[in-house]
CSV table of C-alpha atoms in Angstrom, one decimal:
chain,number,residue,atom,x,y,z
A,120,ARG,CA,8.9,-50.3,-80.3
A,121,ALA,CA,6.8,-48.1,-82.5
A,122,GLU,CA,3.3,-50.1,-82.0
A,123,VAL,CA,1.1,-51.0,-79.0
A,124,GLY,CA,-2.2,-52.3,-78.1
A,125,GLY,CA,-3.0,-54.1,-81.3
A,126,GLY,CA,-5.5,-56.8,-81.3
A,127,SER,CA,-7.5,-57.6,-77.9
A,128,LEU,CA,-5.2,-58.1,-75.2
A,129,PRO,CA,-5.8,-59.5,-71.9
A,130,LYS,CA,-6.3,-57.3,-69.0
A,131,VAL,CA,-3.0,-56.8,-66.7
A,132,ASP,CA,-3.5,-57.4,-62.7
A,133,HIS,CA,-1.8,-54.2,-62.1
A,134,GLU,CA,-0.8,-52.5,-58.9
A,135,LEU,CA,-2.5,-48.7,-60.1
A,136,PRO,CA,-1.2,-45.8,-58.0
A,137,SER,CA,-3.9,-44.8,-55.6
A,138,ILE,CA,-4.0,-41.4,-57.2
A,139,TYR,CA,-5.1,-42.4,-60.1
A,140,LYS,CA,-7.9,-45.2,-58.7
A,141,LEU,CA,-11.0,-42.7,-59.3
A,142,ARG,CA,-10.5,-43.2,-63.0
A,143,VAL,CA,-11.3,-47.0,-63.1
A,144,ALA,CA,-14.2,-46.6,-60.6
A,145,PRO,CA,-17.1,-49.1,-61.6
A,146,ASP,CA,-19.3,-46.3,-61.8
A,147,ARG,CA,-17.4,-42.9,-63.3
A,148,GLU,CA,-20.5,-40.8,-63.3
A,149,LYS,CA,-21.3,-41.5,-59.8
A,150,ALA,CA,-17.5,-40.9,-58.8
A,151,ALA,CA,-17.4,-37.7,-60.7
A,152,VAL,CA,-21.0,-36.3,-58.9
A,153,GLU,CA,-19.4,-37.3,-55.5
A,154,HIS,CA,-16.5,-35.2,-56.2
A,155,GLY,CA,-18.1,-32.1,-57.6
A,156,GLY,CA,-19.0,-32.9,-61.5
A,157,SER,CA,-22.6,-33.9,-63.1
A,158,ARG,CA,-24.3,-35.9,-65.3
A,159,GLU,CA,-23.7,-32.8,-67.7
A,160,THR,CA,-20.0,-32.5,-67.0
A,161,GLU,CA,-19.7,-36.4,-67.9
A,162,ALA,CA,-21.9,-36.1,-71.2
A,163,ALA,CA,-19.1,-33.0,-71.9
A,164,VAL,CA,-16.4,-35.3,-71.6
A,165,GLU,CA,-17.7,-38.1,-73.2
A,166,ALA,CA,-18.6,-35.6,-76.1
A,167,GLY,CA,-15.2,-34.2,-76.3
A,168,LEU,CA,-13.6,-37.5,-76.3
A,169,ALA,CA,-16.0,-38.7,-79.3
A,170,TRP,CA,-14.7,-35.7,-81.1
A,171,LEU,CA,-11.0,-36.4,-80.6
A,172,ALA,CA,-11.6,-39.9,-81.6
A,173,ARG,CA,-13.2,-38.8,-84.9
A,174,ASN,CA,-10.6,-36.4,-85.7
A,175,GLN,CA,-7.4,-38.5,-85.2
A,176,SER,CA,-5.1,-38.8,-88.2
A,177,GLN,CA,-4.4,-42.5,-89.6
A,178,ASP,CA,-1.2,-42.2,-88.2
A,179,GLY,CA,-2.1,-41.7,-84.7
A,180,ARG,CA,-1.7,-38.0,-84.5
A,181,TRP,CA,-3.9,-35.0,-83.8
A,182,ASP,CA,-2.7,-32.8,-86.6
A,183,VAL,CA,-2.3,-29.5,-85.4
A,184,SER,CA,-2.1,-27.6,-88.8
A,185,ARG,CA,-5.3,-29.8,-90.2
A,186,LEU,CA,-7.1,-29.0,-87.0
A,187,GLU,CA,-7.1,-24.9,-87.0
A,188,GLY,CA,-3.6,-24.7,-85.1
A,189,GLY,CA,-0.2,-23.4,-86.1
A,190,ARG,CA,-1.6,-19.7,-85.7
A,191,GLY,CA,-2.8,-17.2,-83.4
A,192,ASP,CA,-1.8,-13.9,-81.4
A,193,ASP,CA,0.5,-14.1,-78.7
A,194,PRO,CA,-1.3,-12.5,-76.0
A,195,GLN,CA,1.9,-11.3,-74.3
A,196,GLY,CA,3.2,-9.7,-77.5
A,197,HIS,CA,5.7,-11.8,-78.5
A,198,ASP,CA,6.7,-12.9,-82.3
A,199,ARG,CA,6.5,-16.8,-81.7
A,200,SER,CA,5.7,-16.9,-85.5
A,201,ASP,CA,4.1,-20.4,-86.2
A,202,ALA,CA,5.3,-21.8,-82.9
A,203,GLY,CA,2.7,-24.9,-82.9
A,204,ALA,CA,2.6,-25.9,-86.6
A,205,GLY,CA,4.9,-28.9,-85.7
A,206,ALA,CA,3.5,-29.6,-82.1
A,207,ASP,CA,1.9,-32.9,-83.3
A,208,THR,CA,3.7,-34.9,-80.4
A,209,GLY,CA,2.1,-32.2,-77.8
A,210,ILE,CA,-1.2,-32.0,-79.1
A,211,THR,CA,-1.3,-35.8,-79.3
A,212,ALA,CA,0.0,-36.5,-75.7
A,213,LEU,CA,-2.5,-33.8,-74.4
A,214,SER,CA,-5.5,-35.7,-76.7
A,215,VAL,CA,-4.1,-39.2,-75.3
A,216,LEU,CA,-4.2,-37.7,-71.6
A,217,ALA,CA,-8.0,-36.7,-72.0
A,218,PHE,CA,-8.4,-40.4,-72.9
A,219,TYR,CA,-6.2,-42.1,-69.9
A,220,GLY,CA,-7.7,-39.4,-67.5
A,221,ALA,CA,-11.1,-40.8,-68.0
A,222,GLY,CA,-9.9,-44.5,-67.4
A,223,TYR,CA,-9.6,-45.6,-71.7
A,224,THR,CA,-6.5,-46.8,-72.3
A,225,HIS,CA,-4.3,-48.9,-74.7
A,226,ARG,CA,-5.1,-51.9,-73.5
A,227,GLU,CA,-9.0,-52.0,-72.9
A,228,GLY,CA,-12.3,-50.0,-73.3
A,229,LYS,CA,-13.9,-48.5,-76.2
A,230,TYR,CA,-11.4,-46.2,-77.2
A,231,GLN,CA,-8.6,-48.9,-77.3
A,232,THR,CA,-7.6,-48.8,-80.9
A,233,THR,CA,-7.8,-44.7,-80.6
A,234,VAL,CA,-5.2,-44.6,-77.9
A,235,ALA,CA,-3.0,-47.5,-79.0
A,236,ARG,CA,-2.5,-45.3,-82.2
A,237,GLY,CA,-1.8,-41.9,-80.4
A,238,VAL,CA,0.5,-44.0,-78.1
A,239,SER,CA,2.2,-45.6,-81.1
A,240,PHE,CA,2.8,-42.3,-82.9
A,241,LEU,CA,4.7,-41.0,-79.5
A,242,LEU,CA,6.6,-43.9,-79.4
A,243,ALA,CA,7.7,-43.4,-83.0
A,244,ALA,CA,8.4,-40.0,-82.9
A,245,GLN,CA,11.0,-40.4,-79.9
A,246,ARG,CA,14.9,-40.0,-80.8
A,247,SER,CA,17.6,-42.2,-79.8
A,248,ASP,CA,18.3,-39.6,-77.0
A,249,GLY,CA,14.7,-39.6,-75.4
A,250,PHE,CA,13.5,-36.7,-77.2
A,251,LEU,CA,10.0,-36.4,-77.7
A,252,GLY,CA,9.4,-33.0,-79.3
A,253,GLY,CA,8.9,-34.3,-82.6
A,254,ASP,CA,9.3,-31.5,-85.4
A,255,ALA,CA,7.8,-28.8,-83.3
A,256,GLU,CA,9.6,-25.2,-83.4
A,257,LEU,CA,11.8,-23.8,-80.8
A,258,PHE,CA,9.2,-22.3,-78.6
A,259,ALA,CA,7.1,-25.6,-78.5
A,260,ARG,CA,10.0,-28.5,-78.5
A,261,MET,CA,10.2,-28.5,-74.6
A,262,TYR,CA,6.3,-28.3,-73.7
A,263,CYS,CA,6.1,-31.2,-76.6
A,264,HIS,CA,8.6,-33.1,-74.8
A,265,GLY,CA,7.1,-32.9,-71.6
A,266,MET,CA,3.8,-33.4,-72.3
A,267,ALA,CA,4.7,-36.5,-74.4
A,268,THR,CA,6.6,-37.8,-71.4
A,269,LEU,CA,3.6,-37.1,-69.1
A,270,ALA,CA,1.2,-39.3,-71.4
A,271,LEU,CA,3.7,-42.2,-71.8
A,272,SER,CA,4.3,-42.3,-67.9
A,273,GLU,CA,0.8,-42.1,-67.3
A,274,ALA,CA,0.1,-45.2,-70.0
A,275,TYR,CA,2.7,-46.9,-68.3
A,276,ALA,CA,1.4,-46.0,-64.8
A,277,MET,CA,-2.0,-46.8,-65.7
A,278,THR,CA,-1.5,-50.4,-67.6
A,279,GLY,CA,2.0,-51.6,-66.2
A,280,ASP,CA,2.5,-52.3,-69.9
A,281,GLU,CA,6.3,-53.0,-69.9
A,282,ALA,CA,6.6,-52.4,-73.6
A,283,LEU,CA,6.4,-48.9,-72.8
A,284,ARG,CA,9.2,-48.7,-69.7
A,285,PRO,CA,12.2,-47.9,-72.0
A,286,ALA,CA,10.7,-45.1,-73.8
A,287,VAL,CA,9.7,-43.7,-70.5
A,288,GLU,CA,13.2,-44.0,-69.0
A,289,GLN,CA,14.6,-42.7,-71.9
A,290,ALA,CA,12.1,-39.4,-72.1
A,291,VAL,CA,12.8,-39.0,-68.1
A,292,ARG,CA,16.7,-39.1,-69.3
A,293,TYR,CA,16.3,-36.3,-71.6
A,294,THR,CA,14.2,-34.4,-69.0
A,295,LEU,CA,16.5,-34.7,-66.7
A,296,ARG,CA,19.7,-33.9,-68.4
A,297,SER,CA,17.9,-30.7,-69.7
A,298,GLN,CA,17.4,-29.3,-66.3
A,299,ASN,CA,19.6,-26.4,-65.2
A,300,PRO,CA,21.9,-27.7,-62.4
A,301,ARG,CA,22.1,-24.0,-61.1
A,302,THR,CA,18.4,-22.5,-61.5
A,303,GLY,CA,16.7,-25.9,-61.3
A,304,GLY,CA,14.3,-24.5,-64.2
A,305,TRP,CA,13.6,-25.9,-67.5
A,306,ARG,CA,12.8,-23.6,-70.9
A,307,TYR,CA,13.2,-23.9,-74.6
A,308,ARG,CA,16.7,-25.6,-75.0
A,309,PRO,CA,18.3,-28.2,-72.8
A,310,GLY,CA,20.2,-26.2,-69.8
A,311,ASP,CA,18.4,-23.0,-70.6
A,312,ASP,CA,17.7,-20.8,-67.0
A,313,GLY,CA,14.2,-21.6,-66.9
A,314,ASP,CA,10.6,-20.5,-66.7
A,315,THR,CA,7.4,-21.4,-64.5
A,316,SER,CA,5.5,-22.5,-67.5
A,317,GLN,CA,7.9,-24.9,-68.4
A,318,LEU,CA,8.4,-26.2,-65.0
A,319,GLY,CA,4.9,-27.1,-64.6
A,320,TRP,CA,4.6,-30.2,-67.8
A,321,GLN,CA,8.3,-31.1,-66.3
A,322,VAL,CA,7.7,-31.8,-63.2
A,323,MET,CA,4.4,-33.5,-63.8
A,324,ALA,CA,5.7,-35.7,-66.2
A,325,LEU,CA,8.7,-36.7,-64.0
A,326,LYS,CA,6.0,-37.1,-60.8
A,327,SER,CA,4.1,-39.6,-63.4
A,328,ALA,CA,7.2,-41.5,-64.2
A,329,GLU,CA,7.9,-41.7,-60.5
A,330,LEU,CA,4.5,-43.1,-59.9
A,331,ALA,CA,4.9,-45.8,-62.7
A,332,GLY,CA,8.2,-46.7,-60.7
A,333,ILE,CA,10.8,-45.1,-62.5
A,334,GLU,CA,13.8,-43.4,-60.7
A,335,VAL,CA,13.6,-39.9,-60.7
A,336,GLY,CA,15.9,-38.6,-58.0
A,337,GLU,CA,15.9,-36.2,-55.2
A,338,GLU,CA,18.5,-33.8,-57.0
A,339,SER,CA,15.7,-32.8,-59.9
A,340,LYS,CA,12.9,-32.0,-57.2
A,341,ARG,CA,15.6,-29.8,-55.4
A,342,GLY,CA,16.1,-28.0,-58.1
A,343,SER,CA,12.5,-27.4,-59.1
A,344,LEU,CA,11.8,-26.6,-55.7
A,345,ARG,CA,15.0,-24.3,-55.8
A,346,PHE,CA,13.4,-22.5,-59.0
A,347,LEU,CA,10.0,-22.1,-57.6
A,348,THR,CA,11.5,-20.3,-54.6
A,349,SER,CA,13.3,-17.8,-57.1
A,350,VAL,CA,9.9,-17.2,-58.7
A,351,SER,CA,8.0,-16.6,-55.7
A,352,SER,CA,6.6,-13.6,-54.0
A,353,GLY,CA,3.8,-12.4,-51.6
A,354,ARG,CA,2.8,-12.6,-48.1
A,355,THR,CA,3.6,-16.3,-47.7
A,356,GLY,CA,5.6,-16.7,-50.7
A,357,GLU,CA,3.0,-18.6,-52.8
A,358,LEU,CA,2.7,-16.1,-55.6
A,359,ALA,CA,4.6,-16.7,-58.6
A,360,ALA,CA,5.9,-15.2,-61.8
A,361,TYR,CA,6.8,-16.7,-65.2
A,362,ARG,CA,10.5,-15.7,-64.6
A,363,PRO,CA,12.6,-14.4,-61.6
A,364,GLY,CA,12.3,-11.0,-61.3
A,365,GLN,CA,8.8,-10.7,-63.0
A,366,ARG,CA,5.6,-9.4,-61.7
A,367,PRO,CA,3.4,-12.5,-60.3
A,368,SER,CA,0.5,-13.7,-62.7
A,369,ARG,CA,-2.6,-15.9,-61.9
A,370,THR,CA,-1.4,-18.5,-64.4
A,371,MET,CA,1.9,-18.9,-63.2
A,372,THR,CA,0.6,-19.2,-59.8
A,373,ALA,CA,-1.7,-21.9,-60.5
A,374,GLU,CA,1.1,-23.8,-62.5
A,375,ALA,CA,3.3,-23.2,-59.4
A,376,LEU,CA,0.8,-24.3,-57.0
A,377,VAL,CA,0.6,-27.9,-58.8
A,378,CYS,CA,3.8,-28.3,-58.8
A,379,ARG,CA,4.6,-27.6,-54.9
A,380,GLN,CA,1.4,-30.2,-54.3
A,381,PHE,CA,3.1,-32.8,-56.6
A,382,LEU,CA,6.5,-32.0,-55.1
A,383,GLN,CA,4.8,-32.4,-51.5
A,384,ALA,CA,6.3,-29.1,-50.3
A,385,ASP,CA,4.8,-28.3,-47.2
A,386,SER,CA,1.2,-29.7,-48.2
A,387,ASP,CA,-0.1,-29.6,-44.8
A,388,ARG,CA,-0.4,-25.9,-44.8
A,389,LEU,CA,-0.1,-25.2,-49.0
A,390,GLY,CA,-1.9,-22.9,-51.0
A,391,ALA,CA,-4.3,-20.2,-49.0
A,392,GLU,CA,-2.6,-17.2,-50.5
A,393,ALA,CA,-2.5,-18.4,-53.8
A,394,ALA,CA,-6.2,-19.7,-53.6
A,395,GLN,CA,-7.4,-16.6,-53.0
A,396,TYR,CA,-5.4,-14.9,-55.7
A,397,ILE,CA,-6.4,-17.3,-58.4
A,398,ASN,CA,-9.9,-17.4,-57.4
A,399,GLN,CA,-10.3,-13.3,-58.1
A,400,GLU,CA,-10.2,-14.3,-61.9
A,401,ARG,CA,-12.2,-17.2,-62.4
A,402,PRO,CA,-13.8,-18.9,-65.6
A,403,GLY,CA,-16.1,-16.3,-66.8
A,404,THR,CA,-14.3,-13.1,-66.0
A,405,GLN,CA,-12.2,-13.0,-69.1
A,406,LYS,CA,-11.0,-14.3,-72.6
A,407,ALA,CA,-10.9,-18.3,-72.1
A,408,ASN,CA,-7.6,-19.1,-71.2
A,409,LEU,CA,-7.8,-23.3,-70.9
A,410,TYR,CA,-3.8,-23.5,-69.8
A,411,TYR,CA,-5.1,-21.3,-67.1
A,412,TRP,CA,-8.1,-23.0,-66.0
A,413,TYR,CA,-6.5,-26.5,-66.5
A,414,TYR,CA,-3.8,-25.9,-63.6
A,415,ALA,CA,-6.1,-24.0,-61.4
A,416,THR,CA,-8.6,-26.8,-61.7
A,417,ILE,CA,-6.4,-29.4,-60.4
A,418,ALA,CA,-4.5,-26.8,-57.8
A,419,LEU,CA,-8.1,-26.0,-56.2
A,420,TYR,CA,-9.6,-29.5,-56.4
A,421,ARG,CA,-6.7,-30.8,-54.7
A,422,MET,CA,-7.2,-28.5,-51.8
A,423,GLN,CA,-10.9,-28.6,-51.8
A,424,GLY,CA,-12.9,-26.1,-49.7
A,425,ASP,CA,-15.1,-23.0,-50.3
A,426,VAL,CA,-12.3,-21.4,-53.0
A,427,TRP,CA,-12.6,-25.1,-54.9
A,428,GLU,CA,-16.6,-24.9,-55.0
A,429,LYS,CA,-16.6,-21.4,-56.4
A,430,TRP,CA,-14.2,-22.2,-59.2
A,431,ASN,CA,-16.1,-25.2,-59.8
A,432,GLU,CA,-19.3,-23.6,-60.1
A,433,SER,CA,-17.7,-21.0,-62.8
A,434,LEU,CA,-15.6,-23.8,-64.6
A,435,GLN,CA,-18.9,-26.0,-65.1
A,436,ARG,CA,-20.8,-23.0,-66.2
A,437,GLU,CA,-18.2,-21.8,-68.9
A,438,LEU,CA,-17.2,-25.1,-70.4
A,439,VAL,CA,-20.6,-27.1,-70.8
A,440,SER,CA,-22.4,-24.1,-72.4
A,441,SER,CA,-19.5,-23.3,-74.8
A,442,GLN,CA,-18.9,-26.8,-76.1
A,443,ILE,CA,-20.2,-27.0,-79.9
A,444,GLN,CA,-23.6,-29.2,-80.0
A,445,THR,CA,-24.1,-29.3,-83.4
A,446,GLY,CA,-22.4,-30.3,-87.1
A,447,ALA,CA,-18.9,-31.8,-87.5
A,448,ALA,CA,-17.4,-29.8,-84.6
A,449,ALA,CA,-20.0,-31.5,-82.1
A,450,GLY,CA,-18.1,-32.3,-78.7
A,451,SER,CA,-15.3,-29.7,-79.6
A,452,TRP,CA,-14.2,-26.6,-77.9
A,453,SER,CA,-13.5,-23.7,-80.3
A,454,PRO,CA,-9.7,-22.6,-80.3
A,455,GLU,CA,-10.8,-19.2,-80.0
A,456,THR,CA,-9.3,-18.7,-76.6
A,457,VAL,CA,-5.9,-17.5,-75.1
A,458,TRP,CA,-3.2,-19.7,-76.8
A,459,GLY,CA,-5.8,-21.6,-78.6
A,460,GLY,CA,-4.6,-20.3,-82.0
A,461,TYR,CA,-1.2,-22.3,-81.3
A,462,GLY,CA,-2.5,-25.7,-80.8
A,463,GLY,CA,-6.0,-25.6,-82.5
A,464,ARG,CA,-9.3,-27.5,-81.7
A,465,ALA,CA,-7.7,-30.5,-80.7
A,466,TYR,CA,-5.7,-28.6,-77.8
A,467,SER,CA,-8.7,-26.6,-77.0
A,468,THR,CA,-10.6,-30.0,-76.8
A,469,ALA,CA,-8.2,-31.9,-74.8
A,470,MET,CA,-7.7,-29.1,-72.6
A,471,ALA,CA,-11.8,-28.7,-72.0
A,472,THR,CA,-12.0,-32.3,-71.3
A,473,LEU,CA,-9.1,-32.5,-69.0
A,474,CYS,CA,-10.9,-30.1,-66.8
A,475,LEU,CA,-13.9,-31.8,-66.6
A,476,GLU,CA,-12.1,-35.1,-65.6
A,477,VAL,CA,-10.6,-33.6,-62.6
A,478,TYR,CA,-13.1,-35.2,-60.5
A,479,TYR,CA,-11.7,-38.7,-60.7
A,480,ARG,CA,-8.2,-37.8,-62.8
A,481,PHE,CA,-6.4,-37.3,-59.3
A,482,LEU,CA,-7.7,-37.9,-55.8
A,483,PRO,CA,-8.0,-34.4,-53.7
A,484,LEU,CA,-4.9,-34.2,-51.3
A,485,TYR,CA,-7.2,-35.0,-48.2
A,486,ALA,CA,-7.8,-38.4,-49.9
A,487,GLN,CA,-4.4,-39.4,-51.0
A,488,ALA,CA,-2.7,-41.2,-48.6
A,489,GLY,CA,0.6,-41.0,-49.8
A,490,ASP,CA,0.9,-42.9,-53.2
A,491,GLN,CA,0.5,-46.8,-52.2
A,492,ALA,CA,-1.0,-48.6,-55.0
A,493,VAL,CA,-4.4,-50.1,-55.0
A,494,ARG,CA,-5.1,-53.3,-56.6
A,495,ARG,CA,-7.2,-52.8,-59.7
A,496,ASN,CA,-10.3,-55.4,-60.6
A,497,PRO,CA,-8.8,-57.7,-63.2
C-alpha cells in the first residue's frame, strides 16, 4: 500500500466531482483568466510547483527541518517550541495539494513522479488506526492528520485510484472518532473540546472524502455546525472566534466561512457580514499571513462580487511581487510570514501556490450546481 503511480499508468475514465472540473480544463490559463487570474498568476503557480518539485526529498516528503521550518515566534505568544519540526506529513500534504490543485496527479501530467512519491510517503506514514500525523508534535498532530487526509481524499477524488480508498476510509474513521461528540470540534488530541483552526482542516478533509464517495454521515456535519455556532458572534452570527467565549478574528472568520460553505449551511444568504469584516484587512495591510489568506481567498472567491474583486487585486499584487525570481530559491516564497517559521519554505510556497490556484481549484458557489459529477475526457 506504500507506493502508487509507478511507471506510465493508463488514464482512467473517471467521474470527476464537478467542484474540481476547472482544474482539468483543456486550457487552464484561459480558465484562470476568466475567473480572475492572469498570465502572471499562472506563471507564479508553475514556478512555485517547479520549486516544490526540485526540493522534494528522495523518500517523497518535503522535509520541514531541511527547508527552514521547525522554528519561529508564535504570533499569539504561546510557547509551542519546535511544533513544526516533525510536521512532514502536513507539509507534504500541502505540497501534494498544490499539484492536484493545478490538475497534476499521480496518474498523469509532467509532475506524475513527484506527486506519486508524495502520496506514497503519506501512505507509508499512516498508522494502523488511520492516523496520518506522522512524527508531529502535540500542537501539529491533528493539523497534519487533517491536511494529509485532505490530500489523499483529493487524490482519490481526482483519479478514482482504488488503491487509495482503504487509506482514505481509515483516515476518515480516525477523524470521525476524534471529533468531540458534545461540542462537535477537534483540537490537539482526539476528543478535545475543539477550536476553529482545527475545524477547517477536518471539515475540508471530510468534504473531499465525501466527494470521493466515502461515507461521512450527517452526525459529524451537525457537530461541526454546532461548534461553529458556539464560536460565532456579530449581527448575523458570521464572525468567528478561535474558541468559544473569545473575541472574533478575521482569520477564524474566514475559516468558519469556508466551513459553512462546504457544509452548505444557509448557502443562499451566507457571508455578507463575514466578507465585509475580512475585507477590512486585505493582503498588504499587515505582515503576510498565508494561513489567513488561504481561507479568505477560498471563501471570497466562492462568493464572488465586489468584495472578492478587491481582495483578489490585493492578493495578486502581494503574491506575484513577493515570489523569489532568482537563485536556488527561485519560484518559492519566503517563510518570514505569520506561522511561516513553523512550516518553513515548503509551507509558504505551497500555501501561496494554493492561493493562486483558486481560480480553478474550486467552483464559485453560483456555478456549483450541487456536487454532480462531470465526465472527464479520457
